[in-house]
One Martini backbone bead per residue (centre of mass of N, CA, C, O) as a GRO file, in nm:
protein
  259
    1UNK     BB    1  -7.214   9.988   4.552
    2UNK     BB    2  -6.978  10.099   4.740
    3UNK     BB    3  -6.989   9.934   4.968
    4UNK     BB    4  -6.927   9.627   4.782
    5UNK     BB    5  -6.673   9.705   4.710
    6UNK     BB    6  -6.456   9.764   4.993
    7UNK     BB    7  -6.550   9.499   5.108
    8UNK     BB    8  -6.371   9.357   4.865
    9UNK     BB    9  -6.146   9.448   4.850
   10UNK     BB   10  -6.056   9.402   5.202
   11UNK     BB   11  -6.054   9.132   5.126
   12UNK     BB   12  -5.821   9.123   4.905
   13UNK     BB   13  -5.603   9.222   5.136
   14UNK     BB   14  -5.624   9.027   5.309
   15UNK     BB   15  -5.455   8.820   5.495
   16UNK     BB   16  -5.364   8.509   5.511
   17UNK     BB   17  -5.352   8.270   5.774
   18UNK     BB   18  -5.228   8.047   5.548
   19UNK     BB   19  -4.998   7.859   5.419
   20UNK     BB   20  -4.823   7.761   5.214
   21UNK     BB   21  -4.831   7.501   4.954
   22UNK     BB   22  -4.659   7.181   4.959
   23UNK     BB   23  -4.579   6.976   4.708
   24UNK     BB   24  -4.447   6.667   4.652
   25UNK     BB   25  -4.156   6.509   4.467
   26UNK     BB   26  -4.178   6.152   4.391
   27UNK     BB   27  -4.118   5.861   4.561
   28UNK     BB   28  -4.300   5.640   4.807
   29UNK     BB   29  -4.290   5.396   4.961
   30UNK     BB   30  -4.345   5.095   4.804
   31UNK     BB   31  -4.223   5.208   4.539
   32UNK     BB   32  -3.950   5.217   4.658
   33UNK     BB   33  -3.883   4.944   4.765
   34UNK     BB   34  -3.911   4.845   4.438
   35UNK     BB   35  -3.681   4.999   4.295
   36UNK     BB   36  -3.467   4.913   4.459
   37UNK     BB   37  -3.486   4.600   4.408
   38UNK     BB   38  -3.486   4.618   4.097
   39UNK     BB   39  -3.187   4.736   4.109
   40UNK     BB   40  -3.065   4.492   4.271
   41UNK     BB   41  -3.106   4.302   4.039
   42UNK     BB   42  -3.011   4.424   3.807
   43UNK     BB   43  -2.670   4.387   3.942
   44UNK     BB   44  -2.668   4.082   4.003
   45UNK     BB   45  -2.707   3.961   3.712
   46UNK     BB   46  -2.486   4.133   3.604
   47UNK     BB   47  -2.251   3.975   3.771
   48UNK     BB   48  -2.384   3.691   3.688
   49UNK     BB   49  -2.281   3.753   3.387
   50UNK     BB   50  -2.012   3.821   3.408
   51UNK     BB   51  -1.893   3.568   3.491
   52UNK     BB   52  -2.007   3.351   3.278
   53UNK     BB   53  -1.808   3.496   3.052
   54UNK     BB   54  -1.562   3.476   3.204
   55UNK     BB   55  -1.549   3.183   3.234
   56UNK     BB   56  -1.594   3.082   2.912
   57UNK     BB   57  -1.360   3.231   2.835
   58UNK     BB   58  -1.145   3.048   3.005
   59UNK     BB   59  -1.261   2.739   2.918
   60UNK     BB   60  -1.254   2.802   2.592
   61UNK     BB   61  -0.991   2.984   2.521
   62UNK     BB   62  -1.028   3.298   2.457
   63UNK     BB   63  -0.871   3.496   2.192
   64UNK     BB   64  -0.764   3.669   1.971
   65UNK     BB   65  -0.708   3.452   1.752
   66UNK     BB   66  -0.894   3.227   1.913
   67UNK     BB   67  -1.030   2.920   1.980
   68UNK     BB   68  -0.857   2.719   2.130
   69UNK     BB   69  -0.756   2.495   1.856
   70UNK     BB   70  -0.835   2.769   1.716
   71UNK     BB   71  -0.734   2.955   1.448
   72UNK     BB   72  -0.703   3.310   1.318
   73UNK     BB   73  -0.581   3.335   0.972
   74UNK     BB   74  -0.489   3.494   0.680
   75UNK     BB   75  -0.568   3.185   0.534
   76UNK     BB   76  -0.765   3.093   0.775
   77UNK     BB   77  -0.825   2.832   0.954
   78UNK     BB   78  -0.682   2.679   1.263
   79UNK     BB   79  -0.653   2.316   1.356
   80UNK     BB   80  -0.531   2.205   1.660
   81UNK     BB   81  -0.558   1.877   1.720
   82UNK     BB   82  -0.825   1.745   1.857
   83UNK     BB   83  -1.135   1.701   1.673
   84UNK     BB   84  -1.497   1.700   1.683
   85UNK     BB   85  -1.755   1.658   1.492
   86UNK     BB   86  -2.154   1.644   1.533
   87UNK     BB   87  -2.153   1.803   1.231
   88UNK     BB   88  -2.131   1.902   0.970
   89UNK     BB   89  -1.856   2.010   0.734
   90UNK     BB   90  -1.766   2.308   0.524
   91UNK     BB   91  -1.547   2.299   0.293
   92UNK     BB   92  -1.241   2.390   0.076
   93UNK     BB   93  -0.999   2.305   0.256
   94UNK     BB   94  -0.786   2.017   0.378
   95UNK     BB   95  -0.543   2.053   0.579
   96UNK     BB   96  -0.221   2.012   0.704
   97UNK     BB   97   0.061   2.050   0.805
   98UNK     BB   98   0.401   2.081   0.763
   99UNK     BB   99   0.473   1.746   0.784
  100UNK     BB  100   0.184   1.628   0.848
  101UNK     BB  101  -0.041   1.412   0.884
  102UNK     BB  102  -0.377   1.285   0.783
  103UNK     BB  103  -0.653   1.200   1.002
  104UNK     BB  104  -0.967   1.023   0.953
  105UNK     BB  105  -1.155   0.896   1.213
  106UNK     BB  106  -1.359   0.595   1.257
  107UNK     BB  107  -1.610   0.371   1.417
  108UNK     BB  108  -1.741   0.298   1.122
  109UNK     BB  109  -1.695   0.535   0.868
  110UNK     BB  110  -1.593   0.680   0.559
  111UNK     BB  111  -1.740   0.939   0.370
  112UNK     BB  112  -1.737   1.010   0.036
  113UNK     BB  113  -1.909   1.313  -0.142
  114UNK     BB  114  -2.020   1.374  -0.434
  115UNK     BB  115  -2.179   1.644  -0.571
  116UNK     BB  116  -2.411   1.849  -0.732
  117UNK     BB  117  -2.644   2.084  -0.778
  118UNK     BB  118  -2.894   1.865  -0.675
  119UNK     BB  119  -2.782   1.683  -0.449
  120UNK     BB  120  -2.653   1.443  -0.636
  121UNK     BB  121  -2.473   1.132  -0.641
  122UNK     BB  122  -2.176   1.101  -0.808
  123UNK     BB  123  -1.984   0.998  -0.591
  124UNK     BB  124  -1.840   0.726  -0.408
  125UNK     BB  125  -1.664   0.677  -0.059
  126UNK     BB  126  -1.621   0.371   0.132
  127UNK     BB  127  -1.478   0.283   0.464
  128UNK     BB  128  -1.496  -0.006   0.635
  129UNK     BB  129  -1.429  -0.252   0.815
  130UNK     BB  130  -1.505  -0.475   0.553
  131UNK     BB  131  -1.474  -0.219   0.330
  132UNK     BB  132  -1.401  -0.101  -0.014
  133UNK     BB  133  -1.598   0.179  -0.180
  134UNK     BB  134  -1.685   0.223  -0.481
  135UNK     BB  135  -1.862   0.492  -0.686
  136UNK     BB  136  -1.899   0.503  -1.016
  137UNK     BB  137  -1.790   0.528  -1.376
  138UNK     BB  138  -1.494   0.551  -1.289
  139UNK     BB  139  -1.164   0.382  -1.238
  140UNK     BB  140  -0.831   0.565  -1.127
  141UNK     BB  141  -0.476   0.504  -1.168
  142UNK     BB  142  -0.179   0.687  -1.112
  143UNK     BB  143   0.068   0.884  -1.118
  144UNK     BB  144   0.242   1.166  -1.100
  145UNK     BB  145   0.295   1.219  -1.400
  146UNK     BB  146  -0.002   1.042  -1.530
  147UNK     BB  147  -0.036   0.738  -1.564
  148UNK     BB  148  -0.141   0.455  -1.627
  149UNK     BB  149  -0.230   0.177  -1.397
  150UNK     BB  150  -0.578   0.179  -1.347
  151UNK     BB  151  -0.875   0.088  -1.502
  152UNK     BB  152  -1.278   0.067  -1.434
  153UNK     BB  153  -1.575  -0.019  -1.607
  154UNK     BB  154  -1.824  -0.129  -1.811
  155UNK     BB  155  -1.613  -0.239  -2.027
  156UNK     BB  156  -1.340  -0.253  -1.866
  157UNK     BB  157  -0.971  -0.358  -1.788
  158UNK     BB  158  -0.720  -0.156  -1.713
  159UNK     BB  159  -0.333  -0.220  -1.769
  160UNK     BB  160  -0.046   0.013  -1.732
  161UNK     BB  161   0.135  -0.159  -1.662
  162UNK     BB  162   0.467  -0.311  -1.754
  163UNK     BB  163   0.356  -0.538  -1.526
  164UNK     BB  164   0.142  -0.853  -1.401
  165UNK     BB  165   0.198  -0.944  -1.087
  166UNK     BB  166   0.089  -1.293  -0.949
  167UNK     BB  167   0.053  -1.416  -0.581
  168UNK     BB  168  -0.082  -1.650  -0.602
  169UNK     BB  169  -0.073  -1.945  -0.538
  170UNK     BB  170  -0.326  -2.060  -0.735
  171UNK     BB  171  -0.330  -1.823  -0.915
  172UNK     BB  172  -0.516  -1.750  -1.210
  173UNK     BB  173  -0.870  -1.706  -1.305
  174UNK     BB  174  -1.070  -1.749  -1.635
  175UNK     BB  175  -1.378  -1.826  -1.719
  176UNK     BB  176  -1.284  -1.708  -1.977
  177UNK     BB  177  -1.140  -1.542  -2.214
  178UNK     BB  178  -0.766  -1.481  -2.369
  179UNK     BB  179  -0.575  -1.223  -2.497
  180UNK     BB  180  -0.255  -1.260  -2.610
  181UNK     BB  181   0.070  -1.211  -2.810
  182UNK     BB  182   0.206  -1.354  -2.493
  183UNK     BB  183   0.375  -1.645  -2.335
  184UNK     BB  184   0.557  -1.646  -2.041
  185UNK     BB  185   0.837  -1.675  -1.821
  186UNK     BB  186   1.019  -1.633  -1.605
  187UNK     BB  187   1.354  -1.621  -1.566
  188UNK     BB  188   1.420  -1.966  -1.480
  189UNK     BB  189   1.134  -2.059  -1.543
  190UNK     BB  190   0.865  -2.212  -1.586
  191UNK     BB  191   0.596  -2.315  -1.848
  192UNK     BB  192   0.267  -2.397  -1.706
  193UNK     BB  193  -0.001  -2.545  -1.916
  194UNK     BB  194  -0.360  -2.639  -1.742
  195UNK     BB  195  -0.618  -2.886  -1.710
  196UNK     BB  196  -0.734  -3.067  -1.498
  197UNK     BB  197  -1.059  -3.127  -1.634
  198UNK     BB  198  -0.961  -3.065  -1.933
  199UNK     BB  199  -0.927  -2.878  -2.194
  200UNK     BB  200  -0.659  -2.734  -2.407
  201UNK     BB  201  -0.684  -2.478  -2.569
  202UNK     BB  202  -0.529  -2.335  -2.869
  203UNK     BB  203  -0.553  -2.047  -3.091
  204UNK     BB  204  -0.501  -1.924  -3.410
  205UNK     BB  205  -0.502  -1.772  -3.765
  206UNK     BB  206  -0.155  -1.771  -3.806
  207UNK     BB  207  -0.083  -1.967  -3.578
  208UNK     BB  208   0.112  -2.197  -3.375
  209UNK     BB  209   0.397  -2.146  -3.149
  210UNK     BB  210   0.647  -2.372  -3.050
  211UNK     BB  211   0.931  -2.268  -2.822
  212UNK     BB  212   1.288  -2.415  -2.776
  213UNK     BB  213   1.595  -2.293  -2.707
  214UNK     BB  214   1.713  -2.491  -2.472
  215UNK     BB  215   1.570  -2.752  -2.528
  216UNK     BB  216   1.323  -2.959  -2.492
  217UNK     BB  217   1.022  -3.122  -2.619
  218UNK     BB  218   0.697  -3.229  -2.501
  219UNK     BB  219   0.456  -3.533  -2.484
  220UNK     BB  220   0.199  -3.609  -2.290
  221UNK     BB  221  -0.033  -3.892  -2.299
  222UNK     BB  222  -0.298  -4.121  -2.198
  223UNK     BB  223  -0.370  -4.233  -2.520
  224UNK     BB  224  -0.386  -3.998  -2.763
  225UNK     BB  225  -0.180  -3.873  -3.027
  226UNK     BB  226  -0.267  -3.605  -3.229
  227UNK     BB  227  -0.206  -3.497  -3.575
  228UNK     BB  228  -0.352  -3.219  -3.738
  229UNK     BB  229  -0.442  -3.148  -4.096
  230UNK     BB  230  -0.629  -3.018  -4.329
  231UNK     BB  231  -0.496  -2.860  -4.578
  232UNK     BB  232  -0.228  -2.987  -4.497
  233UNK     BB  233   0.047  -3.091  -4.331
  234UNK     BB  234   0.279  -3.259  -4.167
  235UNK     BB  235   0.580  -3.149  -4.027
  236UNK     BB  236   0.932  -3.045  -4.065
  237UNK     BB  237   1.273  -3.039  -3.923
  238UNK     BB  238   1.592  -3.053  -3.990
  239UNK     BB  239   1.873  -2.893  -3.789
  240UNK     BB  240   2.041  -3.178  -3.792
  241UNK     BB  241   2.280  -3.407  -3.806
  242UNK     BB  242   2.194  -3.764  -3.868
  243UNK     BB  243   2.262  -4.062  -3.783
  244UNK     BB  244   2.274  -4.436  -3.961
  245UNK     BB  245   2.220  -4.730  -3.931
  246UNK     BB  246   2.205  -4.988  -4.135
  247UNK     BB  247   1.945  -5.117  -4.012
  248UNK     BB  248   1.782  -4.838  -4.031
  249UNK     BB  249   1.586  -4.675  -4.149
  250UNK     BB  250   1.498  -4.451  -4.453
  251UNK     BB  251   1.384  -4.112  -4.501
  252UNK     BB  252   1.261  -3.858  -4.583
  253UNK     BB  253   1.278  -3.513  -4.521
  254UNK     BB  254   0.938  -3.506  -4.581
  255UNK     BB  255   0.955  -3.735  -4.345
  256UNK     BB  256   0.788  -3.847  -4.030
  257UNK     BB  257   0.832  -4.003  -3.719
  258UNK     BB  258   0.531  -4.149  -3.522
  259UNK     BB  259   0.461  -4.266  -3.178
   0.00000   0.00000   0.00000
């Protein structure tokens, strides 16, 4: 037993021949000059997305203020010069610079649309190159106070100015009936109903007056002139003397020749 300890002692106090072994911690070889590689792609990419960057915000002319002629203040977006929308635009107040007009331009038509909470339309306005078209219940136009100048539904079509007047060459047409007050013509001017091709009927419950107040009345027809009272008389006044020569025939006062 004692021989086998010292000479196990002995081999372990002997120093060994062979040097500490060292080893190497690292990347070596392919893997290093593949990381060399994707670090320098990823320098190129890094460096041409930063141009990209600086060309389009130079391009776009993007500034602290906004982006081209679209400018970012205090009371919300200010959009000067020329611009094209070539999708919906979604705003609540379109409005122009203080002085100057607002224009809509389009090479088809421009239509506005009133929408409600189902997006279904209320109101439609459509200006197209040839018509201008409106949709809806009513349709009124006021004046800066308030006044009405003209209204028109399903029911009526009401005119509230003042004076109604129309210039056409050929004036006026009405297929069906008018009912009106007044019919008068301009100061100086004739007034004259015509029926080319009919009868010319005028009716009145309380009855019709016609009066010349500076000048004389006239009746021409080319057949037949009838005056009809179904219930009354036919008569008139006389509102001047008039002279009568001894040879023509003297009438009563309650009586008129018609001839």
């Amino acid at each position: 037993g004692m021989p086998q300890e010292q000479y196990t002692h002995h081999r372990s106090t002997m120093p060994s021949s062979e040097g500490p072994q060292v080893y190497k911690v690292g990347i070596y070889g392919w893997r290093k000059r593949c990381l060399y590689f994707f670090v320098l792609l990823l320098m190129i990419l890094i460096l041409v997305n930063l141009a990209m960057t600086i060309w389009i915000l130079k391009v776009m002319n993007f500034t602290i203020d906004g982006m081209g002629n679209l400018r970012i203040t205090e009371k919300g977006l200010k959009l000067e010069g020329d611009s094209e929308f070539l999708q919906p635009l979604y705003a609540k107040e379109i409005q122009s610079r203080p002085g100057n007009a607002l224009y809509f331009k389009s090479a088809r038509n421009v239509t506005v649309n009133i929408l409600n909470e189902q997006t279904k339309v209320l109101t439609q306005l459509i200006t197209g190159p040839n018509a201008i078209e409106a949709y809806g219940k009513k349709f009124e136009v006021k004046t800066v106070s308030g006044k009405l100048l003209f209204s028109a539904d399903n029911n009526e079509v009401v005119v509230g100015a003042e004076r109604l007047r129309v210039l056409g060459a050929e004036g006026t047409v009405f297929p069906k009936s008018i009912e009106t007050p007044n019919v008068r013509a301009d100061p100086f001017k004739e007034l004259r109903l015509e029926s080319p091709t009919r009868s010319l009927v005028m009716e009145a419950p309380k009855g019709v007056e016609i009066n010349a107040e500076a000048g004389n009345m006239e009746a021409i027809c080319r057949t037949e002139l009838r005056l009809e009272s179904k219930d009354g008389e036919v008569g008139g006044r006389d509102r001047g003397p008039k002279k009568h020569s001894s040879n023509e025939p003297t009438f009563p006062k309650t009586c008129h020749f018609l001839c």
